[in-house]
Short mmCIF file of C-alpha atoms in Angstrom, two decimals:
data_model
loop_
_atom_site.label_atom_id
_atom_site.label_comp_id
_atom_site.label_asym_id
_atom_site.label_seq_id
_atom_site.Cartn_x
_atom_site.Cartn_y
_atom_site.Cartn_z
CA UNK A 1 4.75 116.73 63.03
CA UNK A 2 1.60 115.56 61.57
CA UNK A 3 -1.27 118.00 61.49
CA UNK A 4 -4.72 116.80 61.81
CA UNK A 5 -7.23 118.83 60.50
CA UNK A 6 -10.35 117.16 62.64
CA UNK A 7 -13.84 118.13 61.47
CA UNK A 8 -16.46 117.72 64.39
CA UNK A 9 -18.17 114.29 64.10
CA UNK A 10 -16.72 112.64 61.15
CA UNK A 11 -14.18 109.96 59.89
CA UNK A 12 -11.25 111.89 61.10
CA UNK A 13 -11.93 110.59 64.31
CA UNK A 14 -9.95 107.42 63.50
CA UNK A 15 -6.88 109.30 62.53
CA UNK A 16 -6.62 110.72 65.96
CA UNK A 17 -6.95 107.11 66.79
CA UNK A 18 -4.46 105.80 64.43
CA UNK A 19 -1.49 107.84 66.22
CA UNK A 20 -2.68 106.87 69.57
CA UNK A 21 -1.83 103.35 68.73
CA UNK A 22 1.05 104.24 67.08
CA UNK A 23 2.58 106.27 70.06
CA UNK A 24 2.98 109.17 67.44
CA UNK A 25 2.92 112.80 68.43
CA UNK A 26 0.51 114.98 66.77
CA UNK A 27 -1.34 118.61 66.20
CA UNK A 28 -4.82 118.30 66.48
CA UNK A 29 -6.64 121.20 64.63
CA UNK A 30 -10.75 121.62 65.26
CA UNK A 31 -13.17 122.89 62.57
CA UNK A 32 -17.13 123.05 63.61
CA UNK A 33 -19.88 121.62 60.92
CA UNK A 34 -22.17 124.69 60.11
CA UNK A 35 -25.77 125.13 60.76
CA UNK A 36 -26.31 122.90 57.55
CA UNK A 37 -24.01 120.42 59.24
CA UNK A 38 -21.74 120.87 56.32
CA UNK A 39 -17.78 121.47 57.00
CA UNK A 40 -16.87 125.46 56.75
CA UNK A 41 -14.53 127.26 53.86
CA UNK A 42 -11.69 126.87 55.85
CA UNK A 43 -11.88 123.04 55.74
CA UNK A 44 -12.86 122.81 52.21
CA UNK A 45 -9.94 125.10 50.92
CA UNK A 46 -7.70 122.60 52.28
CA UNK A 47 -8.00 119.68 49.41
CA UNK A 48 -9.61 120.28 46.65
CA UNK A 49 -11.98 116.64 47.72
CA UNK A 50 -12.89 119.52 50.64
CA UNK A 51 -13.62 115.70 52.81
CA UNK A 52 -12.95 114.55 56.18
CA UNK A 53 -10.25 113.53 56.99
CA UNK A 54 -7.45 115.70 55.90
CA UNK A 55 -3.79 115.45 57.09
CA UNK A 56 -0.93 117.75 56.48
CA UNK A 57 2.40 116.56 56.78
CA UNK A 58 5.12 119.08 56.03
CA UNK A 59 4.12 120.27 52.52
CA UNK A 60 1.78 117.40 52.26
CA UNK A 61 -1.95 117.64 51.71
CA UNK A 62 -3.35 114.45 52.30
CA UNK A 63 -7.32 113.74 52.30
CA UNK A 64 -9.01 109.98 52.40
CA UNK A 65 -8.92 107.89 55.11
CA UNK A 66 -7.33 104.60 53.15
CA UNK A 67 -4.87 106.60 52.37
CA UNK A 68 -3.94 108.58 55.45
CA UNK A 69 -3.88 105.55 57.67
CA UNK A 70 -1.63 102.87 55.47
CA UNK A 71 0.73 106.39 54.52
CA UNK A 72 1.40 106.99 58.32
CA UNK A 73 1.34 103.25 59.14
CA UNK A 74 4.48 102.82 56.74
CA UNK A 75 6.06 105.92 56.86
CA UNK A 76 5.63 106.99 60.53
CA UNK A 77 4.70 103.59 61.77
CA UNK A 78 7.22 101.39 60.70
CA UNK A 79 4.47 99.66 58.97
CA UNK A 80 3.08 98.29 62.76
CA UNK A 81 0.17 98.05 61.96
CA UNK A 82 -0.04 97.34 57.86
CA UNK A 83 0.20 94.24 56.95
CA UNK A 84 3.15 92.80 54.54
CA UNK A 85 2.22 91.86 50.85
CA UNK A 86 4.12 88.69 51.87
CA UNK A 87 1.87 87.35 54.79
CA UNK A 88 -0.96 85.47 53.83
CA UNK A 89 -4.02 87.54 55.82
CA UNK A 90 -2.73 90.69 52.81
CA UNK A 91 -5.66 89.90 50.54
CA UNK A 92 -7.72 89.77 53.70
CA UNK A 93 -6.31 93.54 54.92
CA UNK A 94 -6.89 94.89 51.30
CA UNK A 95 -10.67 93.40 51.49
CA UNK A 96 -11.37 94.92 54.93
CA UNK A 97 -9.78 97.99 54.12
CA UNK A 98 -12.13 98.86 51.65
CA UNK A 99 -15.34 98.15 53.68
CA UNK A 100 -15.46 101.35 54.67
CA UNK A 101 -16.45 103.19 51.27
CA UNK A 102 -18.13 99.97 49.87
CA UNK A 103 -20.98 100.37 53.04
CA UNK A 104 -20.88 104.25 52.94
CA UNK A 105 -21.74 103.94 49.74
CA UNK A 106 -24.78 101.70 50.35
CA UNK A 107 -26.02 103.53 53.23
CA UNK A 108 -25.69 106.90 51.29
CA UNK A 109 -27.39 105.56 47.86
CA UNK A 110 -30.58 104.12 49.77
CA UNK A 111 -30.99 107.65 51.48
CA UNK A 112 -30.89 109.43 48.08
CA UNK A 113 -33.13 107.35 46.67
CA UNK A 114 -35.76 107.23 49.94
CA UNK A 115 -35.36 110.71 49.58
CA UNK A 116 -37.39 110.81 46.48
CA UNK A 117 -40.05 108.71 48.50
CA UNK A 118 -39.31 105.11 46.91
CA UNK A 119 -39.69 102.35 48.51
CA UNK A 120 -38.08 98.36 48.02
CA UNK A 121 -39.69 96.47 46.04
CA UNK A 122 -39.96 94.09 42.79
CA UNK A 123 -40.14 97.69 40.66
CA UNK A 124 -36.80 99.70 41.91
CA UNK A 125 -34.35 97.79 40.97
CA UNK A 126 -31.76 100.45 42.52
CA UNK A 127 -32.63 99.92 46.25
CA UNK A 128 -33.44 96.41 45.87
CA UNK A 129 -29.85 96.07 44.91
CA UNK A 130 -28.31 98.63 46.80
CA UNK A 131 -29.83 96.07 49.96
CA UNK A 132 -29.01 93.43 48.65
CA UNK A 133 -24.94 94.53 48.39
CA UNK A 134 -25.28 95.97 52.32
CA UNK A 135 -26.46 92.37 53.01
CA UNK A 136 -23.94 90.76 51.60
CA UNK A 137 -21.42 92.77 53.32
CA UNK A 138 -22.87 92.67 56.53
CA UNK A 139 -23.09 88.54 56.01
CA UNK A 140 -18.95 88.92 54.88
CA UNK A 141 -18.47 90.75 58.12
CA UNK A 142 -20.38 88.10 60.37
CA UNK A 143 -18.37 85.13 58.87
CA UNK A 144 -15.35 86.90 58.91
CA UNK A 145 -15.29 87.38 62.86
CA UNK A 146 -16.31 84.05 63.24
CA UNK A 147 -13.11 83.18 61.74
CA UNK A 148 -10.69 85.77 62.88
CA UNK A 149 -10.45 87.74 65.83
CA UNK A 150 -9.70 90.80 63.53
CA UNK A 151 -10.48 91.82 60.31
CA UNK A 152 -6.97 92.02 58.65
CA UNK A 153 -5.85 88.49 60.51
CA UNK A 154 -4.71 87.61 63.61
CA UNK A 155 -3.30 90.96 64.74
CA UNK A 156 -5.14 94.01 65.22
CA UNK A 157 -4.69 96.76 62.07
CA UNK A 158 -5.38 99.34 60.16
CA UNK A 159 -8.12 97.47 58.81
CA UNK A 160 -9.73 97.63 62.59
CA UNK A 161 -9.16 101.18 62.51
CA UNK A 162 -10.87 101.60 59.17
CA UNK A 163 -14.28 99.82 60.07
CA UNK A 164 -14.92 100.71 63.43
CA UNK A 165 -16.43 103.93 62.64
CA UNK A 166 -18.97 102.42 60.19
CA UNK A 167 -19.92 100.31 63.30
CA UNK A 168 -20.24 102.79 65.46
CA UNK A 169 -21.05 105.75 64.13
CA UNK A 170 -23.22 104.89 61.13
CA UNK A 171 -26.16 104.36 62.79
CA UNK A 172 -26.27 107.74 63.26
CA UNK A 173 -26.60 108.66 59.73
CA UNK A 174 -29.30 105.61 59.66
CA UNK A 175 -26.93 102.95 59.28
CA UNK A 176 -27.78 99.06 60.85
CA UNK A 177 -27.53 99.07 64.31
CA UNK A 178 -25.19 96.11 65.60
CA UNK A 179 -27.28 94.02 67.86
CA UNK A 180 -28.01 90.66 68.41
CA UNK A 181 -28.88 89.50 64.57
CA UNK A 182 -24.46 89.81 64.44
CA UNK A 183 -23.62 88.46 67.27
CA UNK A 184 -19.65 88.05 66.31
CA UNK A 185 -20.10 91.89 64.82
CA UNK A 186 -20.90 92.81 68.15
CA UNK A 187 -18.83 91.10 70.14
CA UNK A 188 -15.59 92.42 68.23
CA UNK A 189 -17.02 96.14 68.93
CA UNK A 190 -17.40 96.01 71.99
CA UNK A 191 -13.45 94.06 72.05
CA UNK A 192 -12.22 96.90 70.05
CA UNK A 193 -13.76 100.01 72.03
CA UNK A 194 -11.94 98.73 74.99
CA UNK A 195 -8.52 99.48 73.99
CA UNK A 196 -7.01 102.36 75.83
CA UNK A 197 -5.65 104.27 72.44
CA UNK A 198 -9.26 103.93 71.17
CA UNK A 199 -11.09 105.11 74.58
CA UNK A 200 -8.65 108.19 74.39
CA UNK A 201 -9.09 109.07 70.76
CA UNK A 202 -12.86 109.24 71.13
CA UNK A 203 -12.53 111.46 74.15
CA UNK A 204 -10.43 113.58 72.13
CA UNK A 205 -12.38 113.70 68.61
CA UNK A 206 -15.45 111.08 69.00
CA UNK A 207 -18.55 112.15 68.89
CA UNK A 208 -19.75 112.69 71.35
CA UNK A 209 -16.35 114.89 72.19
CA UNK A 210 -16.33 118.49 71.79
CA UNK A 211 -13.70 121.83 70.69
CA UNK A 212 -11.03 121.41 73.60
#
C-alpha cells in the first residue's frame, strides 16, 4: 500500500487527492511544519530533496509531485487518468503538467527579490521579467480554458490535479488571487472543487484540515 507522508499545508495535499479519484487505498502519515513553518527532521530524512510531497511505496522513496502523480497514475492507475503519447491533447498534458513549478517559481523569485526591498521597474530587469513570465502564464491559462474544459483535453487528469493547488492555495503564499480579471480561470475552479474525491481530499489534508 502506498504511504503518504503528508506535511501540514503543502503540495501533498493533491496526492491524497490523486488516490481519491483513483479509488486507491492508502496510509496517510501526518508531519506538523515547525514554529519556522519549515517541515521537521523526520520529514527531511526521508529524501534527500527533504520536499513535500513524499511517497513510499514498498522500498520506494518517491518525492516531487510530477512524478508521484503520473508514477501512480500508470502503475496503480491503469494510466486513468494520464494521458497516452498517442492522443493528440499529450503535448497539451505535458504543457499543463509543468505549470506547477514554472508559476512556483515566479511567485517564489519575486518574493526573494522584494525581500531585498526592490521594486518593478525600467532598472531590475529580474522582476520585470520574472512578471512578465507569470503574465504570460496566467494569459496561457485564460486561453486555454476558453478552449478546453480541462487542462490536459477533454477529460479531466493529472494535469487538473497538478494545477489546482497553485489556484487555490497560492494566494496564500502571495500568489494572484483568481477573480474576475480570469473569468474562465475561475470558472474551472470552482468546476473542479466540486468533485466529491476533491471535497474529501481537502477535508482530509487541505488546508484548512488538521492532524486526524
Amino acid at each position: 500500500m502506498i504511504t503518504i507522508h503528508h506535511l501540514g499545508v503543502s503540495q501533498s495535499d493533491r496526492i491524497v487527492w490523486l488516490m481519491e479519484e483513483l479509488g486507491l487505498p492508502y496510509e496517510l502519515k501526518w508531519y506538523d511544519r515547525g514554529d519556522d513553518f519549515l517541515a521537521p527532521p523526520e520529514y527531511r530524512a526521508l529524501h534527500p530533496a527533504g520536499t513535500a510531497p513524499i511517497i513510499t511505496d514498498g522500498d520506494l522513496v518517491l518525492a516531487e509531485s510530477t512524478a508521484i502523480v503520473e508514477y501512480i497514475s500508470r502503475k496503480h492507475g491503469e494510466g486513468r487518468l494520464s494521458v497516452d503519447v498517442d492522443s493528440p491533447d499529450y503535448p497539451h498534458y505535458l504543457f499543463w503538467m509543468q505549470f506547477n513549478n514554472n508559476l512556483q517559481c515566479a511567485l517564489f523569485i519575486k518574493a526573494a527579490v522584494r525581500a531585498t526591498g526592490a521594486e518593478p521597474g525600467p532598472g531590475n530587469l529580474m522582476l520585470t521579467t520574472t512578471q512578465r513570465r507569470e503574465d504570460g502564464l496566467y494569459n496561457a491559462l485564460e486561453q486555454r480554458l476558453g478552449e478546453s474544459e480541462y487542462l490536459g483535453g477533454a477529460a479531466f487528469s493529472c494535469a487538473d490535479i497538478m494545477s489546482m493547488f497553485n489556484l487555490t492555495s497560492l494566494g496564500m503564499l502571495g500568489g494572484r488571487e483568481i477573480n474576475d480579471s480570469l473569468p474562465n480561470t475561475r470558472a474551472y475552479v470552482a468546476r473542479i472543487a466540486a468533485r466529491p474525491a476533491y471535497q474529501k481530499a481537502m477535508a482530509i489534508a487541505g488546508p484548512g484540515a488538521s492532524r486526524p
